[in-house]
Short mmCIF file of C-alpha atoms in Angstrom, two decimals:
data_model
loop_
_atom_site.label_atom_id
_atom_site.label_comp_id
_atom_site.label_asym_id
_atom_site.label_seq_id
_atom_site.Cartn_x
_atom_site.Cartn_y
_atom_site.Cartn_z
CA UNK K 1 9.63 0.61 12.48
CA UNK K 2 5.75 0.89 12.39
CA UNK K 3 4.61 -0.69 9.01
CA UNK K 4 1.22 0.13 7.20
CA UNK K 5 -1.03 -1.90 9.71
CA UNK K 6 0.54 -0.14 12.82
CA UNK K 7 0.39 3.38 11.25
CA UNK K 8 -3.22 2.59 10.07
CA UNK K 9 -4.20 1.60 13.71
CA UNK K 10 -2.63 4.90 14.84
CA UNK K 11 -4.49 6.84 12.11
CA UNK K 12 -7.74 5.29 13.35
CA UNK K 13 -6.99 5.88 17.00
CA UNK K 14 -5.93 9.30 16.39
CA UNK K 15 -9.08 10.15 14.30
CA UNK K 16 -11.12 9.15 17.36
CA UNK K 17 -9.10 11.46 19.77
CA UNK K 18 -8.38 14.64 18.03
CA UNK K 19 -10.79 15.28 15.30
CA UNK K 20 -12.40 18.86 15.34
CA UNK K 21 -10.17 20.02 18.02
CA UNK K 22 -8.56 23.49 17.48
CA UNK K 23 -4.83 23.97 18.01
CA UNK K 24 -3.99 26.87 20.56
CA UNK K 25 -0.27 26.44 20.69
CA UNK K 26 2.43 24.32 19.20
CA UNK K 27 5.64 23.59 21.17
CA UNK K 28 8.82 21.96 19.62
CA UNK K 29 11.86 20.86 21.70
CA UNK K 30 13.69 18.95 19.00
CA UNK K 31 13.62 21.34 16.17
CA UNK K 32 15.63 18.98 13.72
CA UNK K 33 12.41 16.71 13.76
CA UNK K 34 10.59 19.69 11.63
CA UNK K 35 12.10 19.29 8.07
CA UNK K 36 9.45 21.64 6.36
CA UNK K 37 9.21 24.50 6.72
CA UNK K 38 12.82 25.33 7.28
CA UNK K 39 12.09 27.60 10.31
CA UNK K 40 10.53 25.93 13.05
CA UNK K 41 8.80 29.16 14.03
CA UNK K 42 7.04 29.22 10.80
CA UNK K 43 5.80 25.48 11.47
CA UNK K 44 4.44 26.55 15.00
CA UNK K 45 2.76 29.87 13.78
CA UNK K 46 1.02 28.10 10.97
CA UNK K 47 -0.73 25.55 12.81
CA UNK K 48 -2.03 27.91 15.64
CA UNK K 49 -5.80 28.59 15.06
CA UNK K 50 -5.81 25.47 12.88
CA UNK K 51 -8.52 22.93 13.34
CA UNK K 52 -7.87 19.05 12.86
CA UNK K 53 -10.36 18.05 10.11
CA UNK K 54 -9.03 14.61 9.01
CA UNK K 55 -6.43 11.89 9.83
CA UNK K 56 -5.09 10.30 6.74
CA UNK K 57 -2.40 7.78 5.94
CA UNK K 58 -0.17 7.39 2.93
CA UNK K 59 2.05 4.19 3.16
CA UNK K 60 3.94 4.51 6.49
CA UNK K 61 3.16 8.14 6.77
CA UNK K 62 0.35 9.68 8.80
CA UNK K 63 -1.18 12.86 7.21
CA UNK K 64 -2.87 15.16 9.80
CA UNK K 65 -5.13 17.38 7.96
CA UNK K 66 -6.04 20.82 9.34
CA UNK K 67 -8.37 23.54 7.79
CA UNK K 68 -5.21 24.73 5.66
CA UNK K 69 -2.46 22.53 5.91
CA UNK K 70 -1.40 18.68 5.65
CA UNK K 71 1.15 17.70 8.32
CA UNK K 72 2.95 14.57 7.01
CA UNK K 73 4.43 12.70 9.99
CA UNK K 74 6.92 9.60 9.85
CA UNK K 75 7.06 7.57 13.11
CA UNK K 76 10.29 5.91 12.17
CA UNK K 77 11.40 3.47 14.66
CA UNK K 78 10.01 4.52 17.99
CA UNK K 79 7.71 7.57 17.43
CA UNK K 80 4.18 7.61 19.06
CA UNK K 81 1.35 9.99 19.69
CA UNK K 82 -0.89 10.23 22.73
CA UNK K 83 -3.43 12.45 23.93
CA UNK K 84 -3.10 14.09 27.41
CA UNK K 85 -4.60 16.57 29.67
CA UNK K 86 -2.75 19.97 30.07
CA UNK K 87 -1.88 19.30 33.66
CA UNK K 88 -0.54 15.83 33.15
CA UNK K 89 3.24 15.57 33.40
CA UNK K 90 5.26 15.45 30.13
CA UNK K 91 6.89 12.23 29.73
CA UNK K 92 10.77 12.01 28.78
CA UNK K 93 11.49 12.08 25.08
CA UNK K 94 8.37 14.11 24.31
CA UNK K 95 9.58 16.34 21.57
CA UNK K 96 6.53 18.00 20.10
CA UNK K 97 3.07 19.14 21.73
CA UNK K 98 0.18 20.51 20.01
CA UNK K 99 -2.12 22.18 22.58
CA UNK K 100 -5.79 22.38 21.93
CA UNK K 101 -8.29 24.93 22.98
CA UNK K 102 -10.16 22.48 25.17
CA UNK K 103 -7.35 21.75 27.44
CA UNK K 104 -5.92 18.54 25.99
CA UNK K 105 -2.68 17.92 24.35
CA UNK K 106 -1.46 15.68 21.53
CA UNK K 107 2.11 14.80 22.38
CA UNK K 108 4.61 13.33 19.99
CA UNK K 109 7.05 10.91 21.96
CA UNK K 110 10.26 9.62 20.13
CA UNK K 111 13.09 8.04 22.08
CA UNK K 112 15.49 7.84 19.05
CA UNK K 113 14.35 11.23 17.76
CA UNK K 114 14.17 9.76 14.10
CA UNK K 115 10.47 10.88 13.38
CA UNK K 116 10.22 13.56 10.94
CA UNK K 117 7.39 16.14 10.12
CA UNK K 118 6.61 18.17 7.12
CA UNK K 119 4.01 20.90 6.90
CA UNK K 120 2.49 21.53 3.38
CA UNK K 121 -0.43 23.71 2.21
CA UNK K 122 -3.22 21.26 1.78
CA UNK K 123 -3.06 19.86 -1.76
CA UNK K 124 0.80 20.13 -2.19
CA UNK K 125 1.58 17.05 0.02
CA UNK K 126 1.57 14.56 -2.69
CA UNK K 127 3.37 16.65 -5.35
CA UNK K 128 6.82 16.62 -3.57
CA UNK K 129 8.76 14.53 -1.21
CA UNK K 130 8.51 12.49 1.06
CA UNK K 131 5.04 11.23 -0.61
CA UNK K 132 5.63 12.07 -4.21
CA UNK K 133 7.61 8.89 -5.16
CA UNK K 134 5.64 6.38 -3.30
CA UNK K 135 4.00 3.37 -5.16
CA UNK K 136 0.44 2.31 -4.79
CA UNK K 137 -1.41 1.42 -1.75
CA UNK K 138 -2.18 -2.33 -1.30
CA UNK K 139 -5.66 -1.82 -0.55
CA UNK K 140 -6.24 0.44 -3.74
CA UNK K 141 -7.41 -0.21 -7.29
CA UNK K 142 -4.04 0.77 -8.32
CA UNK K 143 -2.28 -2.08 -6.89
CA UNK K 144 -2.99 -4.95 -9.33
CA UNK K 145 -1.59 -8.30 -10.21
CA UNK K 146 -0.67 -6.86 -13.48
CA UNK K 147 1.16 -3.82 -11.89
CA UNK K 148 3.09 -6.15 -9.39
CA UNK K 149 4.21 -8.41 -12.17
CA UNK K 150 5.48 -5.42 -14.29
CA UNK K 151 7.42 -3.95 -11.20
CA UNK K 152 8.94 -7.44 -10.37
CA UNK K 153 9.95 -8.28 -13.99
CA UNK K 154 11.81 -5.17 -14.26
CA UNK K 155 14.05 -5.55 -11.27
CA UNK K 156 17.28 -7.81 -10.86
CA UNK K 157 17.02 -7.71 -7.00
CA UNK K 158 15.83 -10.51 -4.75
CA UNK K 159 12.13 -10.42 -3.98
CA UNK K 160 12.51 -9.49 -0.34
CA UNK K 161 14.68 -6.48 -1.32
CA UNK K 162 12.02 -5.56 -3.96
CA UNK K 163 9.15 -5.68 -1.67
CA UNK K 164 10.75 -3.31 0.69
CA UNK K 165 11.01 -0.74 -1.96
CA UNK K 166 8.14 1.64 -1.27
CA UNK K 167 8.13 2.64 -4.99
CA UNK K 168 6.64 -0.83 -5.85
CA UNK K 169 4.03 -0.94 -3.27
CA UNK K 170 3.86 1.05 0.02
CA UNK K 171 3.42 0.01 3.75
CA UNK K 172 5.38 -3.08 3.79
CA UNK K 173 8.49 -3.65 5.98
CA UNK K 174 10.59 -6.53 7.50
CA UNK K 175 7.64 -7.89 9.36
CA UNK K 176 5.00 -8.15 6.63
CA UNK K 177 7.39 -9.02 3.79
CA UNK K 178 8.67 -11.98 5.78
CA UNK K 179 5.05 -13.03 6.39
CA UNK K 180 3.87 -12.41 2.99
CA UNK K 181 6.58 -14.43 1.36
CA UNK K 182 6.18 -17.29 3.78
CA UNK K 183 2.36 -17.46 3.17
CA UNK K 184 3.06 -17.47 -0.50
CA UNK K 185 5.78 -20.06 -0.22
CA UNK K 186 8.48 -18.15 -1.81
CA UNK K 187 12.14 -18.03 -0.76
CA UNK K 188 13.14 -14.41 0.14
CA UNK K 189 16.41 -14.75 -1.79
CA UNK K 190 14.71 -15.71 -5.16
CA UNK K 191 15.24 -13.09 -7.81
CA UNK K 192 12.02 -11.04 -8.17
CA UNK K 193 11.97 -11.38 -12.08
CA UNK K 194 12.24 -15.33 -11.65
CA UNK K 195 8.63 -15.58 -10.23
CA UNK K 196 6.11 -17.33 -12.18
CA UNK K 197 2.71 -16.16 -13.01
CA UNK K 198 0.97 -18.31 -10.33
CA UNK K 199 3.51 -17.24 -7.85
CA UNK K 200 3.14 -13.51 -8.47
CA UNK K 201 -0.74 -14.11 -8.28
CA UNK K 202 -0.21 -16.00 -4.78
CA UNK K 203 2.22 -13.27 -3.61
CA UNK K 204 -0.40 -10.49 -4.46
CA UNK K 205 -3.01 -12.19 -2.64
CA UNK K 206 -0.91 -12.80 0.53
CA UNK K 207 0.31 -9.22 0.69
CA UNK K 208 -3.14 -7.93 0.55
CA UNK K 209 -4.42 -10.58 2.95
CA UNK K 210 -1.68 -10.39 5.38
CA UNK K 211 -1.98 -6.57 5.77
CA UNK K 212 -5.76 -6.80 5.95
CA UNK K 213 -5.47 -9.32 8.99
CA UNK K 214 -2.86 -7.27 10.51
CA UNK K 215 -4.84 -4.05 10.41
CA UNK K 216 -7.95 -5.95 11.96
CA UNK K 217 -5.51 -6.94 14.94
CA UNK K 218 -4.36 -3.61 15.42
CA UNK K 219 -0.90 -4.36 14.17
CA UNK K 220 2.12 -6.04 15.50
CA UNK K 221 3.69 -5.06 18.81
CA UNK K 222 7.08 -6.52 18.64
CA UNK K 223 9.30 -3.95 20.74
CA UNK K 224 7.58 -0.74 21.79
CA UNK K 225 4.64 -0.26 19.64
CA UNK K 226 1.28 0.97 20.99
CA UNK K 227 -1.50 2.90 19.25
CA UNK K 228 -2.37 6.57 20.21
CA UNK K 229 -4.59 5.10 22.95
CA UNK K 230 -1.81 3.20 24.51
CA UNK K 231 -2.97 -0.24 23.37
CA UNK K 232 -0.70 -2.76 21.96
CA UNK K 233 -1.24 -4.54 18.56
CA UNK K 234 -2.06 -8.44 18.78
CA UNK K 235 -1.01 -9.53 15.09
CA UNK K 236 2.45 -10.77 16.65
CA UNK K 237 0.56 -13.71 17.97
CA UNK K 238 -0.45 -14.72 14.32
CA UNK K 239 3.15 -14.48 12.77
CA UNK K 240 4.43 -17.46 11.08
CA UNK K 241 8.19 -16.55 10.72
CA UNK K 242 9.05 -12.87 11.74
CA UNK K 243 11.16 -13.05 15.02
CA UNK K 244 10.81 -16.88 15.40
CA UNK K 245 14.26 -18.01 14.46
CA UNK K 246 14.93 -21.56 15.62
CA UNK K 247 11.28 -22.34 16.33
CA UNK K 248 9.18 -24.98 14.62
CA UNK K 249 7.49 -23.90 11.48
CA UNK K 250 3.75 -23.75 12.37
CA UNK K 251 2.78 -25.69 9.01
CA UNK K 252 5.70 -28.30 8.79
CA UNK K 253 7.51 -28.19 12.25
CA UNK K 254 10.88 -27.50 10.49
CA UNK K 255 13.05 -25.14 12.35
CA UNK K 256 12.95 -21.72 11.10
CA UNK K 257 16.13 -20.33 9.73
CA UNK K 258 17.40 -16.67 9.73
CA UNK K 259 19.66 -14.98 7.01
CA UNK K 260 20.47 -11.49 5.86
CA UNK K 261 18.90 -10.32 2.68
CA UNK K 262 19.89 -6.90 1.41
CA UNK K 263 21.20 -5.99 4.83
CA UNK K 264 17.96 -6.99 6.56
CA UNK K 265 17.59 -9.88 8.93
CA UNK K 266 15.13 -12.47 7.29
CA UNK K 267 13.57 -15.45 8.89
CA UNK K 268 11.91 -18.16 6.64
CA UNK K 269 11.21 -22.01 6.44
CA UNK K 270 13.66 -23.76 4.48
CA UNK K 271 11.07 -26.57 3.68
CA UNK K 272 7.97 -24.47 2.88
CA UNK K 273 10.03 -21.78 1.18
CA UNK K 274 12.31 -23.78 -1.15
CA UNK K 275 14.75 -21.94 -3.31
CA UNK K 276 14.36 -23.10 -6.82
#
């Protein structure tokens, strides 16, 4: 599933591709993808005549702003956007097409059909699900060491499971939780409320630094992720632990191990991340 760095990269490339384009027609070939409004025809009719004025992001969600609406889009596992000319063949698994007046089309492709789209009147998107219960953005002033400490001290879950909770901090998924925990030298099975002040400070720094570096590299292409211009990310070349089970730790050369924490596969270094 695309995490914050990947979604932010998609946001930036979409912004370069579709800003100020006017929607002429909307086609939906998989109606279940549209969660709001209830009627797909309302979704299509509302967007016709609208101009794309901004591409936003909240956690792992894209927010495509038009003149009057906010389209909240979750890519889930395999979702991707691409800009095409109207006469280009439509690829398999393309489920939504936004046709613009200039002859180009923004197409949404999703092999697994897990992606979702919610359309709200602009200004209402943050007051209801799926955005209303999200925690702070890791690059915002709301995400502080004090806030993270309070959240971790109030839960009896493992630190790996806690960091995957989007109510604590948004944008982290399996890749970047594993990476941040390794860089902070914290075992993924440690109880979140057991972290010391220094450990929490270190974890806070590594969450922000890891995500920042991943954004700079265009995200991580592990399976099928590409940005809206069809380019892969490059941060996978920098990964310390994720996807490297059995390989040598880049710091101490100890073989990396994989366990399951909270139902999620988790790779760590048993020497660098000792369980206290």
